[in-house]
mmCIF file of C-alpha atoms in Angstrom:
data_model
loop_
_atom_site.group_PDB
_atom_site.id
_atom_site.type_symbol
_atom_site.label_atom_id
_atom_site.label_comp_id
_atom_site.label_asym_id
_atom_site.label_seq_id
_atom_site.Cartn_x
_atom_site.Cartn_y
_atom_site.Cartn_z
ATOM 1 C CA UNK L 1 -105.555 112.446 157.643
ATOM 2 C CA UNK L 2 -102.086 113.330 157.528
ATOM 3 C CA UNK L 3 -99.369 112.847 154.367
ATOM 4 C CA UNK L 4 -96.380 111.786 154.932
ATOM 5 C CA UNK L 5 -92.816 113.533 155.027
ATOM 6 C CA UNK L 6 -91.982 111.786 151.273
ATOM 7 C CA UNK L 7 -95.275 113.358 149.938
ATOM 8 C CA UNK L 8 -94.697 116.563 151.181
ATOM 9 C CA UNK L 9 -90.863 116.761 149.863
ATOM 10 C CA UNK L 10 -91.818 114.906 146.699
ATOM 11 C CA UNK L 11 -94.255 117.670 145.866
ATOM 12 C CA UNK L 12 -91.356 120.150 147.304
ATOM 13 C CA UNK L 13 -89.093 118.322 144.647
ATOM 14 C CA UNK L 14 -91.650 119.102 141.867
ATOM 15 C CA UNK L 15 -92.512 122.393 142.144
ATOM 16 C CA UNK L 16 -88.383 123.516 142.660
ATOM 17 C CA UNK L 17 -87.728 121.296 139.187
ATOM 18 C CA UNK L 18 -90.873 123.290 137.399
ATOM 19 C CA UNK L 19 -89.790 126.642 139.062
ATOM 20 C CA UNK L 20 -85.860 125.987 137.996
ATOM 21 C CA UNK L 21 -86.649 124.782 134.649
ATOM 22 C CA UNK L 22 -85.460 124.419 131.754
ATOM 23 C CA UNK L 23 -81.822 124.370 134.045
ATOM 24 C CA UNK L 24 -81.406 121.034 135.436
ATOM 25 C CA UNK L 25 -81.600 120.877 139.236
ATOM 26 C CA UNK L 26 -79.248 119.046 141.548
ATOM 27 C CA UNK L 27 -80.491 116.761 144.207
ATOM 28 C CA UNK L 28 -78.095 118.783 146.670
ATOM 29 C CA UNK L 29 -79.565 122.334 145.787
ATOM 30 C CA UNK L 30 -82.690 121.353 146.727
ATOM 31 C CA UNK L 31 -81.667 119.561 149.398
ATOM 32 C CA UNK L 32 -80.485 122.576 151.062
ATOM 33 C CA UNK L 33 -83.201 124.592 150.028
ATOM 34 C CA UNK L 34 -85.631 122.021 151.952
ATOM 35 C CA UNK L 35 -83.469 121.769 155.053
ATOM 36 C CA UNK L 36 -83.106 118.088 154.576
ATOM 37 C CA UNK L 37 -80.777 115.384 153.653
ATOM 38 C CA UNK L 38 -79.719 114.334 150.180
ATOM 39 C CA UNK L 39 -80.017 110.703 151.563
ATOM 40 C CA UNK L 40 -83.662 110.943 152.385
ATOM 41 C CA UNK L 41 -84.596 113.377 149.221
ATOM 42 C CA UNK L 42 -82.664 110.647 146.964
ATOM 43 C CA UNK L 43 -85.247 107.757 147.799
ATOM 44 C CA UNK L 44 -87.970 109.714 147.291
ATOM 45 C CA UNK L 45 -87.229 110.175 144.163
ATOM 46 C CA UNK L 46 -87.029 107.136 143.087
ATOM 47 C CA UNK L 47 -90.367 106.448 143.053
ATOM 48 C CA UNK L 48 -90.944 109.737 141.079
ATOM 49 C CA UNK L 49 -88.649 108.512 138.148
ATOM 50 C CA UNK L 50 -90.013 105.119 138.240
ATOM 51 C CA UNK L 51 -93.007 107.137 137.278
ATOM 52 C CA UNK L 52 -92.052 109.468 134.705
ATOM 53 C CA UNK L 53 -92.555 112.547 136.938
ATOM 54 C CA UNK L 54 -88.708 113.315 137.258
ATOM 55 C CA UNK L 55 -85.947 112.174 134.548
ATOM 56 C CA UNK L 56 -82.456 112.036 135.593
ATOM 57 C CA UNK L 57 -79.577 113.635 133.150
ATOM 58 C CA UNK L 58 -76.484 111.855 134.555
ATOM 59 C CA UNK L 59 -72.889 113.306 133.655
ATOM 60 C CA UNK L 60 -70.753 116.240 135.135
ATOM 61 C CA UNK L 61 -73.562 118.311 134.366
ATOM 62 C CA UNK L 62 -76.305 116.576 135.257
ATOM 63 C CA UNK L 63 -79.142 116.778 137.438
ATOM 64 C CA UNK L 64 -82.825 116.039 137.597
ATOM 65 C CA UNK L 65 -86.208 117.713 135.930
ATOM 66 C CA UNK L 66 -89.534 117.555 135.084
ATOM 67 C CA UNK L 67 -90.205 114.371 133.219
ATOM 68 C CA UNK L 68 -93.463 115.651 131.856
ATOM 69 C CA UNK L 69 -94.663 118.831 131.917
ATOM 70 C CA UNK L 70 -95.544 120.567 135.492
ATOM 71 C CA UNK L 71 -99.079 121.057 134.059
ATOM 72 C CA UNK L 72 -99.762 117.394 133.693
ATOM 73 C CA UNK L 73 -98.600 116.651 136.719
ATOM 74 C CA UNK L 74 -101.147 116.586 139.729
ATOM 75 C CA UNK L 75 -100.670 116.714 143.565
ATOM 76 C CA UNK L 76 -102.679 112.973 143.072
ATOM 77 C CA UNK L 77 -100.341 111.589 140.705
ATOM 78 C CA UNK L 78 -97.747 112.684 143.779
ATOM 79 C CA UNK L 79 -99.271 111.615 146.721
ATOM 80 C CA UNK L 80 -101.002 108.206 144.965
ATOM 81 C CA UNK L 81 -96.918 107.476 144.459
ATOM 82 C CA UNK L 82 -95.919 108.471 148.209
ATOM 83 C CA UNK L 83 -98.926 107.792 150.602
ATOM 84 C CA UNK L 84 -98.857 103.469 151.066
ATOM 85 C CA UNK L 85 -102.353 103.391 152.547
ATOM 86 C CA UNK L 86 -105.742 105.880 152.366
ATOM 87 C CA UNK L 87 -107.306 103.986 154.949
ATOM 88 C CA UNK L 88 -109.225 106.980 156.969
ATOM 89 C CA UNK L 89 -110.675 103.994 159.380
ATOM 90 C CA UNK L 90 -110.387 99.859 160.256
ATOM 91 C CA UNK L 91 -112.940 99.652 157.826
ATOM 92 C CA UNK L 92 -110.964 100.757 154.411
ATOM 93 C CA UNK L 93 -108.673 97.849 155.303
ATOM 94 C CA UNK L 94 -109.211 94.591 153.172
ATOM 95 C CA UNK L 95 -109.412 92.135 156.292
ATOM 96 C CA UNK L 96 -112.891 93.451 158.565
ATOM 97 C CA UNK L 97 -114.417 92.152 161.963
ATOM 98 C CA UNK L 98 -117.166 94.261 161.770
ATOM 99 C CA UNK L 99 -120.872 93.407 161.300
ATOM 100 C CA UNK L 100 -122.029 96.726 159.731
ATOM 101 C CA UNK L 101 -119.115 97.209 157.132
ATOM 102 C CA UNK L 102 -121.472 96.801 154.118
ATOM 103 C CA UNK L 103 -123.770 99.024 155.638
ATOM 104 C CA UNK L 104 -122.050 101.653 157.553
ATOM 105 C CA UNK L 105 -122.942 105.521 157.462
ATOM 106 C CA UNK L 106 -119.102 106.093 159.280
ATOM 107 C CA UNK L 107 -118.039 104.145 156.385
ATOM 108 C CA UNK L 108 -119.926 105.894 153.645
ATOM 109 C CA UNK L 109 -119.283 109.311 154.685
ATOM 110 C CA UNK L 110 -115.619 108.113 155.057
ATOM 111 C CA UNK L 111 -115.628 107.441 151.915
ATOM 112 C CA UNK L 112 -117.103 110.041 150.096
ATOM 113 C CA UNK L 113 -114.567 112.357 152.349
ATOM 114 C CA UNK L 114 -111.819 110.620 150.557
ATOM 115 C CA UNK L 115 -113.074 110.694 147.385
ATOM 116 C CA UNK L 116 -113.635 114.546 147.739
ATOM 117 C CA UNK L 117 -109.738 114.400 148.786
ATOM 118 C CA UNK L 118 -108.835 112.690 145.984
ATOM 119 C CA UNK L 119 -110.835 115.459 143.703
ATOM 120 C CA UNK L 120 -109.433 118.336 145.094
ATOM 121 C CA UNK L 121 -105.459 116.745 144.821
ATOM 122 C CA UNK L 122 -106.168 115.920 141.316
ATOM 123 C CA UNK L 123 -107.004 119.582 140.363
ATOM 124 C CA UNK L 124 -103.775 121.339 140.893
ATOM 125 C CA UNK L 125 -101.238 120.781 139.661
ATOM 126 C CA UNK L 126 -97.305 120.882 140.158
ATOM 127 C CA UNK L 127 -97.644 124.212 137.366
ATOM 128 C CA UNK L 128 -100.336 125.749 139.524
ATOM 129 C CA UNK L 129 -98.131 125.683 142.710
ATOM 130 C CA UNK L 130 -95.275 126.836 140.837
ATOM 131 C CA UNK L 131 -96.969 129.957 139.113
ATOM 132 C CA UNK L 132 -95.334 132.526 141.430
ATOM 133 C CA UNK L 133 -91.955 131.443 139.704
ATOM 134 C CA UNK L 134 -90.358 134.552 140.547
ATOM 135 C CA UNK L 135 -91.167 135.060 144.304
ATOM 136 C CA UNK L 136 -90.562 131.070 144.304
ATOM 137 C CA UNK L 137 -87.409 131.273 143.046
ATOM 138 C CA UNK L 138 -86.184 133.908 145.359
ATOM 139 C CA UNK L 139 -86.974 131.733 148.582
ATOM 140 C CA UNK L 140 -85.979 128.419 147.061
ATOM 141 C CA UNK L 141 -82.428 130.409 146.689
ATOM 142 C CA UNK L 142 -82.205 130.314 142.712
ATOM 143 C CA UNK L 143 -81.252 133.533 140.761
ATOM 144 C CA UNK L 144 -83.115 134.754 137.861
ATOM 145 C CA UNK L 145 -79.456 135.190 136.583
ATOM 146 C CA UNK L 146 -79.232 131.322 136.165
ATOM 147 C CA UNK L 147 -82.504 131.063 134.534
ATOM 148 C CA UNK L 148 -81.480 134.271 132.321
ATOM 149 C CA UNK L 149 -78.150 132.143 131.333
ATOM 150 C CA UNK L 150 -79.642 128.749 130.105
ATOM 151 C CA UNK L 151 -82.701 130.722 128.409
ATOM 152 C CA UNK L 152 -81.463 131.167 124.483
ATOM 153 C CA UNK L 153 -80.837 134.565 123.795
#
């Protein structure tokens, strides 16, 4: 199984909103920090606002963040949002030509591979893979100097 390029940036998305917080990131910043274009990182996060994972603050100032916190956030709730299909074989799809579907050992183990998927995404969260804030920070190209600023003194 392979995720697609809008899970993996969506997830990218989350963790640099939860590592940048409380400052409000902009779609362009991390952008740039991905390597990829505002175009494509805009529709992904559509989806994720539509959601309630990111809220948009519009305004001269604005910018995206977190809209819940990052440790109520799992990499399921992400990749149940991006991924369109989970179907590991023919089988998982709703319209079957085979004879053993209801009783297939390929299908079963299949299945329980998936499901074992599914339990490992949905315990970690976007605050797990954002707890080395610092060192994060530092490649995503933030400065503790702009978290330092918006933290109240």
């Amino acid at each position: 199984m392979r995720l697609t390029r809008q899970s993996n940036y969506a997830v990218r998305a989350l963790i640099y909103c939860a590592v940048n917080a409380p400052v409000l990131s902009r779609v362009a910043d991390i952008a740039r920090a991905h390597g990829i274009s505002e175009l494509f990182l805009f529709k992904l996060i559509k989806p994720l606002v539509d959601a309630g994972l990111i809220e948009t603050v519009r305004g001269r100032h604005g910018g995206i963040r977190l809209g819940r916190p990052a440790s109520e956030i799992t990499l399921l709730d992400v990749i149940r949002l991006t991924e369109e299909n989970f179907a590991m074989a023919e089988c998982f799809e709703d319209e079957v030509n085979c004879p053993l579907v209801d009783n297939c050992d390929v299908n079963a183990a299949l299945r329980e591979a998936l499901d074992a998927f599914f339990t490992v995404l949905d315990s970690h969260t976007i605050a797990d893979l954002a707890a080395k804030r610092r060192s994060l920070r530092a490649r995503l190209g933030l400065g503790l100097e702009d978290l330092e600023a918006a933290l109240p003194a």
